[in-house]
XYZ file of C-alpha atoms in Angstrom:
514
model
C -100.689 44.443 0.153
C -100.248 44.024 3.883
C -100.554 39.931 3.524
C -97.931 39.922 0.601
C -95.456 42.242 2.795
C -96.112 39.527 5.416
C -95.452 36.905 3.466
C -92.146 38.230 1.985
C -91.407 39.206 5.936
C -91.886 35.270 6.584
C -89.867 34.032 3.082
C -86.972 36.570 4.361
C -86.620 35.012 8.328
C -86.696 31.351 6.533
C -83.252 32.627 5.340
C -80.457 31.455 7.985
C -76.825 32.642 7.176
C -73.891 30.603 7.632
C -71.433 33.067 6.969
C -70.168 35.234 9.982
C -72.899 38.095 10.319
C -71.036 41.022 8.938
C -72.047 39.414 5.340
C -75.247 40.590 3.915
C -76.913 38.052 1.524
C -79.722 40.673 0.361
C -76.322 42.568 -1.008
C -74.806 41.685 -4.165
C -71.592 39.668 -3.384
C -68.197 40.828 -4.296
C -66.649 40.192 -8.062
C -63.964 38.050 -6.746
C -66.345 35.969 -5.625
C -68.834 35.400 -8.387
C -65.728 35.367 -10.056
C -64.626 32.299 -8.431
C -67.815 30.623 -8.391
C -67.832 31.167 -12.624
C -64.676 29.357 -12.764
C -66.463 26.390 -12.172
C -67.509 26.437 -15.250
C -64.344 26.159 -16.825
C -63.554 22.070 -15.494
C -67.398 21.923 -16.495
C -66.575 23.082 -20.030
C -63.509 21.151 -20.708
C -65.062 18.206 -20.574
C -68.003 18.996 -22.520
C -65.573 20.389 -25.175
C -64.496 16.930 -25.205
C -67.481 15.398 -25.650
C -68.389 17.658 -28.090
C -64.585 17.192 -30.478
C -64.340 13.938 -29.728
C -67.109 11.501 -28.756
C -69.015 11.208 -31.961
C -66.061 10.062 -34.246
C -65.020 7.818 -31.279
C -68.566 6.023 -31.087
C -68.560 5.233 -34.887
C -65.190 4.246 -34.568
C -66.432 1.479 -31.320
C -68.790 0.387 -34.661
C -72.022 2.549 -34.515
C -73.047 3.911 -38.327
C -73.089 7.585 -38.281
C -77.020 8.122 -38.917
C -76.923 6.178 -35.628
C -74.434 8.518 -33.480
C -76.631 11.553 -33.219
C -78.952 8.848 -31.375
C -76.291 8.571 -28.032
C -76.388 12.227 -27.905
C -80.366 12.215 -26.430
C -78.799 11.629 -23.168
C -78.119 14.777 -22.623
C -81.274 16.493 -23.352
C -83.673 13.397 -21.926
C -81.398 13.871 -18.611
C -81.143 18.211 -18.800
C -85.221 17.619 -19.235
C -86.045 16.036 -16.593
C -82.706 16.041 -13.900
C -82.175 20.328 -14.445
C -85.572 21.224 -13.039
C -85.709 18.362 -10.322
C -82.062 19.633 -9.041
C -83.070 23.384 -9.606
C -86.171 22.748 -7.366
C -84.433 20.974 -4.663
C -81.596 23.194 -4.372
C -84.105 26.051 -3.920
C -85.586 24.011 -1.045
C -81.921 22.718 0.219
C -81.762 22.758 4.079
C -78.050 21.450 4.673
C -76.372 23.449 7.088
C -73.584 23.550 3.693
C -76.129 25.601 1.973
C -78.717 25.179 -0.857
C -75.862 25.131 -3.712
C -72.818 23.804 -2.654
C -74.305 20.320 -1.895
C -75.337 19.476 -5.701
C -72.072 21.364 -7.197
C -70.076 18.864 -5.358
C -72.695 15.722 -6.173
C -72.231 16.850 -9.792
C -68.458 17.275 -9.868
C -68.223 13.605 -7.831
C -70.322 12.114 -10.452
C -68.539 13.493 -13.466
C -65.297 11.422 -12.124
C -67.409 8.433 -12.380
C -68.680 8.838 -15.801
C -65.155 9.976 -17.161
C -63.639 6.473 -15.941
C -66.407 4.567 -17.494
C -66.035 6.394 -20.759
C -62.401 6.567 -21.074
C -62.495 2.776 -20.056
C -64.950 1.689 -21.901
C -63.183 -0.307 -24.768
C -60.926 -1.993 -22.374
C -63.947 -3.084 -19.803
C -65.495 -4.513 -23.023
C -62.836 -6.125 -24.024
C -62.425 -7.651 -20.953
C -66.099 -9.097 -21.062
C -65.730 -10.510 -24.411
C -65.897 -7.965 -27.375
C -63.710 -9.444 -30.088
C -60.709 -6.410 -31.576
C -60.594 -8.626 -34.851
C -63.672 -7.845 -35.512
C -65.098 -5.197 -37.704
C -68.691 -5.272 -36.045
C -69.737 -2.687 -33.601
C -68.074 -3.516 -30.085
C -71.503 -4.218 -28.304
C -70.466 -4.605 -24.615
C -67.805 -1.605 -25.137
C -70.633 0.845 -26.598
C -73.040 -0.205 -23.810
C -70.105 0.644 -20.961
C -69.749 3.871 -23.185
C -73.474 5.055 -23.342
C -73.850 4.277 -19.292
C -70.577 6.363 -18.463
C -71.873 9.255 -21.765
C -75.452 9.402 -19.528
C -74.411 9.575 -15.735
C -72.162 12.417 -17.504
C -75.082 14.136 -18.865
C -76.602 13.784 -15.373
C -73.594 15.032 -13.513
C -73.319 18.012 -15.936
C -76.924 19.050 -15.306
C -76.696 18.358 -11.506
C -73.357 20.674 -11.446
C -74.335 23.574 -13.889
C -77.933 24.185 -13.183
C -76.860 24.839 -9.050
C -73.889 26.715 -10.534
C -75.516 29.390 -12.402
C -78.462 29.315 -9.703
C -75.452 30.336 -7.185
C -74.513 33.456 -9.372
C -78.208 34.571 -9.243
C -78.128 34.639 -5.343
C -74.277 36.288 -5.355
C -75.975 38.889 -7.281
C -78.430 39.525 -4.901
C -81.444 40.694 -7.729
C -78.965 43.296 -9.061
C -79.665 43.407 -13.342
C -76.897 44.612 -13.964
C -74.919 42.119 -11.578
C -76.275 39.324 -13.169
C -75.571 39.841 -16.503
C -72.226 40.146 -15.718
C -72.114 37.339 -13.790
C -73.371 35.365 -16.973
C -71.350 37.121 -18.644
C -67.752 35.481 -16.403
C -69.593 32.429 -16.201
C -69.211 32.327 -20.501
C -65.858 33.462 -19.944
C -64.591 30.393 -18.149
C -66.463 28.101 -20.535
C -64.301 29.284 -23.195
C -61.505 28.975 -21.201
C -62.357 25.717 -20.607
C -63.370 25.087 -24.202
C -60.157 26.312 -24.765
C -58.006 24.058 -23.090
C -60.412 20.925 -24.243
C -60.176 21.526 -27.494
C -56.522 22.590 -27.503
C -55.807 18.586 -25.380
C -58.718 17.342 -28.332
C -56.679 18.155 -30.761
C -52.768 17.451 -30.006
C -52.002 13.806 -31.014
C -49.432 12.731 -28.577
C -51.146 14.083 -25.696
C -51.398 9.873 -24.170
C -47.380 9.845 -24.309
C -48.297 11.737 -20.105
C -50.329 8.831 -19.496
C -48.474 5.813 -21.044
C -50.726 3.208 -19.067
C -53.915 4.757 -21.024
C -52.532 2.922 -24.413
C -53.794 -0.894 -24.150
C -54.633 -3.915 -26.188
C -58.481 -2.277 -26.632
C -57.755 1.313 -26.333
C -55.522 2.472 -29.346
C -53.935 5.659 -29.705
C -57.106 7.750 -30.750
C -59.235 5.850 -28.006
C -55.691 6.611 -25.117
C -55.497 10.165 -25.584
C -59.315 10.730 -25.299
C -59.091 8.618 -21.856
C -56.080 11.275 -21.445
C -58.243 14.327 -22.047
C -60.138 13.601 -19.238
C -57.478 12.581 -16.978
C -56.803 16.421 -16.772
C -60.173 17.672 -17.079
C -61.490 15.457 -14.150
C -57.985 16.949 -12.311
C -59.152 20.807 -13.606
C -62.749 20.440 -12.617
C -61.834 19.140 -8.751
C -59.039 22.013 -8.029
C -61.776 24.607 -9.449
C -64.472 23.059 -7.577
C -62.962 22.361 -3.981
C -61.474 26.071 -4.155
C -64.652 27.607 -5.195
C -67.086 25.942 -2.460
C -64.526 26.211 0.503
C -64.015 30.003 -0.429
C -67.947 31.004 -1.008
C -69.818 30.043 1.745
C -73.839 30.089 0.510
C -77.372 30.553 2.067
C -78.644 27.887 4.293
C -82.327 27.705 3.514
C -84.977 26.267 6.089
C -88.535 27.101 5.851
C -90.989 29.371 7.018
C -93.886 27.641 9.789
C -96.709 26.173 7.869
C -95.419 27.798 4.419
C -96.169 24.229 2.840
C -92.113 24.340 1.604
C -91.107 21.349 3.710
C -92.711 18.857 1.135
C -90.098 18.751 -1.792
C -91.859 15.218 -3.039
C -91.911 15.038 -6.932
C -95.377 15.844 -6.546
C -95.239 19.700 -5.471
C -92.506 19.310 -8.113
C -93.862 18.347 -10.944
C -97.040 21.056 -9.592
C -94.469 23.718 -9.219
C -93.436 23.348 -12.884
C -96.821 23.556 -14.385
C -97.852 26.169 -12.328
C -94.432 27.831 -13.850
C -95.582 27.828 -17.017
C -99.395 28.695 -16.393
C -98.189 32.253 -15.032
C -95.838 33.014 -16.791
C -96.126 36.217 -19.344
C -95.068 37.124 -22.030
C -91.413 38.234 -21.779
C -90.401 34.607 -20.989
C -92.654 32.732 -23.440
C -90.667 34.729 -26.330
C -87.508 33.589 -24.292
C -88.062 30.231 -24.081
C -89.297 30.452 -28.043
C -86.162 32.394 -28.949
C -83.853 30.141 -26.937
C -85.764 26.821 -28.921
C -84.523 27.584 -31.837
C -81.744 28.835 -31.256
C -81.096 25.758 -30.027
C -81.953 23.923 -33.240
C -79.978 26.211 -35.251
C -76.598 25.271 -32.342
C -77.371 21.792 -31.654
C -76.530 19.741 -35.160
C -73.296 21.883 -35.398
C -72.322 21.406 -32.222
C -72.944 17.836 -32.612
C -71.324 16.906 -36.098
C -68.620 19.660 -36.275
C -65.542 17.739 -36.137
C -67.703 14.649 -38.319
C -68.022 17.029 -40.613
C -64.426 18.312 -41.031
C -63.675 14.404 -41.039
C -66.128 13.684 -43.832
C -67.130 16.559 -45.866
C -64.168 18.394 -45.781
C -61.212 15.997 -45.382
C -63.214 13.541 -47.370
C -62.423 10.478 -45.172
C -65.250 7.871 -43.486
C -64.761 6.450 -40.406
C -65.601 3.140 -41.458
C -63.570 3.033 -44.732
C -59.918 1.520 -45.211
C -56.804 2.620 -43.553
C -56.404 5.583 -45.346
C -59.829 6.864 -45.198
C -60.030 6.284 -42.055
C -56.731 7.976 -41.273
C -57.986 10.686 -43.569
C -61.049 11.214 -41.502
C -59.004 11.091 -38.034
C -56.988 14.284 -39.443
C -59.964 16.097 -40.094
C -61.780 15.509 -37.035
C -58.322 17.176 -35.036
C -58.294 19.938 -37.738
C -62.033 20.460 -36.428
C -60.440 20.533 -32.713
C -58.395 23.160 -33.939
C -60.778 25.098 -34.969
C -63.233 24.609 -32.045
C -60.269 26.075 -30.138
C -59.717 29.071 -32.372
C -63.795 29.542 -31.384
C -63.139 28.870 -28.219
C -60.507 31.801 -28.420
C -63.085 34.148 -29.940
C -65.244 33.232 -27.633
C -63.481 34.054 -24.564
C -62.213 37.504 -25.327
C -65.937 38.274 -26.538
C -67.530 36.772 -23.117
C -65.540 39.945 -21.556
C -67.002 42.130 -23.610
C -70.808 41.086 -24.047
C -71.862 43.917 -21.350
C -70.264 46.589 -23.562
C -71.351 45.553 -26.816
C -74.722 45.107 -25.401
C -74.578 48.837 -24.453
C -73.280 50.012 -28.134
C -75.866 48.495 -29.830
C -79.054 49.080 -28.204
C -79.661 46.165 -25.846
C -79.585 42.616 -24.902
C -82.172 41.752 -27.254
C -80.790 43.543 -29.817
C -77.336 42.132 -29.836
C -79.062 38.397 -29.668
C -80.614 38.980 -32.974
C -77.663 40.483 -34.950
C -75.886 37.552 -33.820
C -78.351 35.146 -34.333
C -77.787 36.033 -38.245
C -74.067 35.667 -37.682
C -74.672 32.245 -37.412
C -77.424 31.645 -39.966
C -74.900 32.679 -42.611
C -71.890 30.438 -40.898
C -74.453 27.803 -41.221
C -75.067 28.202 -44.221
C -71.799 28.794 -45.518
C -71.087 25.341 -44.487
C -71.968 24.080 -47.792
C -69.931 26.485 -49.928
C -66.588 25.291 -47.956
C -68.453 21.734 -48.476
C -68.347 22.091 -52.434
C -64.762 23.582 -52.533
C -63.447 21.095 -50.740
C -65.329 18.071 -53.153
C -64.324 20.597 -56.460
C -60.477 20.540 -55.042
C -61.015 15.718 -54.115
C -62.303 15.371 -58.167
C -59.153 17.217 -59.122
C -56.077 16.632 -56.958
C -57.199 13.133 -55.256
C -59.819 11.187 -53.370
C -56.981 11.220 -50.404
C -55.418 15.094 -50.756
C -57.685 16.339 -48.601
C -58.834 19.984 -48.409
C -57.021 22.570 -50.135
C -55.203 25.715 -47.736
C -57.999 28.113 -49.326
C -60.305 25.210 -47.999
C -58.912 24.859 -44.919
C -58.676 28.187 -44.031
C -62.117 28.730 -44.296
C -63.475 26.283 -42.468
C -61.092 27.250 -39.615
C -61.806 30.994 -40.177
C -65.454 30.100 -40.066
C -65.430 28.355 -36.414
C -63.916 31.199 -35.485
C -66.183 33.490 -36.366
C -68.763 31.351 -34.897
C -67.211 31.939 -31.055
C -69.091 35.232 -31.560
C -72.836 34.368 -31.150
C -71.603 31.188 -29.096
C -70.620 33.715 -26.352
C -74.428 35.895 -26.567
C -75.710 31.840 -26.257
C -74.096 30.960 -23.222
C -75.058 33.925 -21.438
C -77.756 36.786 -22.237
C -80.835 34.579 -22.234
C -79.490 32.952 -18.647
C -79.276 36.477 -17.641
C -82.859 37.451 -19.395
C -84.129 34.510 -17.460
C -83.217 35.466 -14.003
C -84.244 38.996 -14.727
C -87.864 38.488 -16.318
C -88.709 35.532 -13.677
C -87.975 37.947 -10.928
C -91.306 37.387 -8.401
C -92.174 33.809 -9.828
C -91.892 32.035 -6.405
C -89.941 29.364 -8.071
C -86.716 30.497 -7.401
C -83.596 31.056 -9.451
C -82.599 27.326 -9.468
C -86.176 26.098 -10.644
C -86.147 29.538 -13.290
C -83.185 28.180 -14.728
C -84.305 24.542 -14.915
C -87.175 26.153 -17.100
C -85.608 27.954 -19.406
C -82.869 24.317 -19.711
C -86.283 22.995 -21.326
C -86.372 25.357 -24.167
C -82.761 24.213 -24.573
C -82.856 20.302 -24.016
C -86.075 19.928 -26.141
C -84.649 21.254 -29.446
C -81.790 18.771 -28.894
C -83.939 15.625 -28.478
C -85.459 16.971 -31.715
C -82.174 16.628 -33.850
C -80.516 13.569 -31.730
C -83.447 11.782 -32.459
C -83.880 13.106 -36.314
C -81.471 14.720 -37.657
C -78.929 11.218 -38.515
C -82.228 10.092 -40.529
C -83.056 13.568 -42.020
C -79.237 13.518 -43.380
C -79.653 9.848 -44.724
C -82.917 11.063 -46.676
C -80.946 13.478 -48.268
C -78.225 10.505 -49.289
C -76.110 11.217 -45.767
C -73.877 13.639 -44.511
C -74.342 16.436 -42.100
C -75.314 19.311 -44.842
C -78.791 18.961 -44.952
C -79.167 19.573 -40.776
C -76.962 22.450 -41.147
C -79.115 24.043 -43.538
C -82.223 23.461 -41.102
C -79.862 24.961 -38.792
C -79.715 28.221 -40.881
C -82.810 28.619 -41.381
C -83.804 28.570 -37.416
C -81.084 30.355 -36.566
C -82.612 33.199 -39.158
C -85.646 32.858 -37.540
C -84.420 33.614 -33.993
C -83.059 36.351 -35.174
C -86.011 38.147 -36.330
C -87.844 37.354 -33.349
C -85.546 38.239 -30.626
C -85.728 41.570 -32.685
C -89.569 41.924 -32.923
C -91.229 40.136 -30.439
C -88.386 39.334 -27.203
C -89.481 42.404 -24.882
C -85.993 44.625 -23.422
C -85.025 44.012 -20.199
C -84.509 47.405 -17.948
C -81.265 48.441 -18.142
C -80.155 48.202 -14.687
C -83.450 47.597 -12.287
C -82.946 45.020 -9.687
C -83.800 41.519 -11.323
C -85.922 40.357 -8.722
C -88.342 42.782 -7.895
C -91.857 43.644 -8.508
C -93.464 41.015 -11.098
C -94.172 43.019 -14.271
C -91.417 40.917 -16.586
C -91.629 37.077 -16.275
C -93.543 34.769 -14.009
C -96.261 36.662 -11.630
């Protein structure tokens, strides 16, 4: 016992403040602070809300066949797998005198600007190196410009959220109860930043602000995407800049022959498998829980608008005009209702502490919602079948009918309610069950990204071809979907172990990692 108190003694002194000495780092930080470090997460959110509304109609529209988009959206998992953990482990072993955090946050937000100018420019640089508008084949040089700018995205959004939530652990000094309301803003300001994405996603006009986005290559649909992230690149600098110069962090150095100087990719990649080897229990059944949850989120999440386009508008983004202008209304009618979600989301981020409370637990709450969604999954196909009852009788180009309509916006509504337990109670478990792991919260978090990033590689690189087995569409994933979601339930009931109430998160290593 007296070499472990030693050690911690040692780990402690390695910690050098930069803040003025009256501020205590071992002492959870003031709300207004982790308050303003969550609101990165909102500039974060509204462009993935974009990418989410609006990239996979626009890369079958650039000419890739829909059992082909799901394939552009492995960057994001291929990049979460492997750039999450390296930039969790790094900024636990950051030694600039700006901190351990604040250093990737701003990499990450600096990056993001350079992926949203090479995918809202990506049609016009093509054009400009030869692709032929005429022409009804897939814009080659365009969608190569596009899946460059769609991965350093990926990469910047990893390198930016990962350090993010890793900086809420340390505001919250260890404190359960802390954290999980930290989580619990940080889910806040995604839906406010959903919000506002899917609210620019789905007004029309939204290029006549930006006339000079409308060119020869870039039509209308293609120039008020490239204005979407015109003001979500503007949202995501104000929130960053104001959040790093107002919350100063830890600088880290390390203790004399502690072995943490060497932050090569070997001790990395050893650090990781010596992650999993101790780890108990508790986290296993998180990181199982939080896989398939994952596959139940991931092909709605993905195909949502496509399939408000398709299915329920009954248009096809490669058909005539009218098809085509049939499937364009549906994907903003999906917009819509990913901001009506968004809505539901946000109001229920405030109130996931509460709930949690009323109903007997984290855990507890995870699994009722977790069959929320397995019956909005599912229900997907009802609305489906109404909508193709209501084409055979009033039109192939009516579209849906209001009963029609009205559910499918009713249901992503209702779907903002287990979005919000997603986005933040197994973050939360996480930092509470890894409490004396050794890897730190940044490296913690990078971990429990795999159980996350995994599942997605599994449907971007399946689920286009699973859906063309079953003669296309996106029905068939959704029901897969539905079926994990089910699953997760029932486990995160049985099996997922309850975190203590209010205990300190990072103390004595009976819950996660020993």
């Amino acid at each position: 016992m007296g070499a472990f108190e030693t050690e911690k003694t040692a780990k402690d002194a390695a910690v050098v403040e930069t803040q003025p000495p009256s501020e205590d780092f071992d002492q959870p930080s003031p709300l207004r602070k982790i308050i303003s470090v969550a609101s990165i997460a909102a500039g974060l959110q509204f462009g993935w809300a974009l990418q989410l509304s609006l990239l996979t109609p626009y890369v079958q529209l650039l000419g890739i066949p829909h059992k082909w988009s799901s394939l552009i959206w492995l960057c994001g998992p291929v990049s979460g797998m492997i750039v999450q953990p390296i930039v969790g482990y790094h900024s636990d072993r950051c030694t600039s005198r700006f901190g351990r955090r604040r250093p990737f946050i701003a990499a990450g937000a600096a990056l993001v600007a350079v992926a949203v100018f090479l995918i809202g420019y990506a049609a016009d640089i093509g054009h400009k190196m030869g692709d032929k508008l005429e022409q009804k084949s897939p814009r080659v040089r365009a969608i190569g410009i596009f899946a460059f700018g769609f991965w350093i995205l990926d990469v910047a959004n990893n390198t930016l959220q990962g350090p993010c939530r890793a900086f809420l652990a340390d505001l919250s000094a260890g404190d359960a109860k802390r954290t999980r309301v930290a989580n619990g803003f940080f889910s806040f300001f995604m839906a406010v930043g959903n919000v506002l994405g899917y609210a620019a996603g789905s007004y029309t006009n939204l290029h006549k602000m930006f006339p000079f986005a409308m060119t020869k290559a870039c039509d209308i649909y293609c120039a008020n995407l490239k204005s979407c992230f015109f003001l979500s690149i503007t949202l995501l600098i104000i929130v960053t800049v104001s959040s790093l110069w107002y919350v100063k962090d830890k600088q880290w150095s390390p203790a004399p022959n502690s072995g943490d100087e060497k932050t090569s990719s070997v001790p990395f990649f050893g650090e990781i498998l010596g992650a999993f080897k101790v780890m108990q229990r508790p986290m296993w059944m998180l990181l199982i829980v939080t896989a398939l949850n994952w596959i139940a989120w991931f092909p709605f999440l993905l195909f949502d608008t496509d399939w408000m386009g398709r299915e329920v508008y009954g248009g096809n983004s490669v058909g005539d005009d009218r098809m085509l202008k049939l499937y364009n209304k549906g994907v903003h009618a999906g917009a819509l209702g990913l901001m009506l979600q968004s809505i539901v989301l946000l109001f229920m981020s405030l109130g996931v502490e509460w709930i949690g409370r009323k109903v007997g637990g984290a855990k507890r709450l995870w699994g009722i919602v977790n069959f929320i969604l397995a019956i909005g999954l599912a229900m997907t196909v009802l609305i489906s079948k109404q909508a193709e009852e209501h084409r055979k009788t009033a039109g192939d180009f009516a579209g849906p009918s209001s009963g029609v309509k009205a559910g499918a916006l009713s249901l992503f509504a209702v779907l903002g309610i287990p979005l919000a337990i997603t986005f933040s109670i197994p973050f939360a478990l996480a930092s509470i069950f890894s409490n004396s792991s050794g890897a730190g919260q940044g490296l913690s978090i990078g971990v429990l990204n795999l159980a996350i990033v995994i599942p997605q590689m599994i449907v971007s690189l399946g689920g286009g071809s699973f859906d063309a087995l079953f003669g296309g569409g996106n029905l068939p994933v959704f029901v897969v979907g539905a079926i994990a979601a089910a699953i997760s339930g029932v486990l995160a009931l049985t099996v997922l172990p309850s975190p203590p109430p209010d205990a300190p998160a990072l103390k004595s290593g009976a819950m996660g990692f020993h």
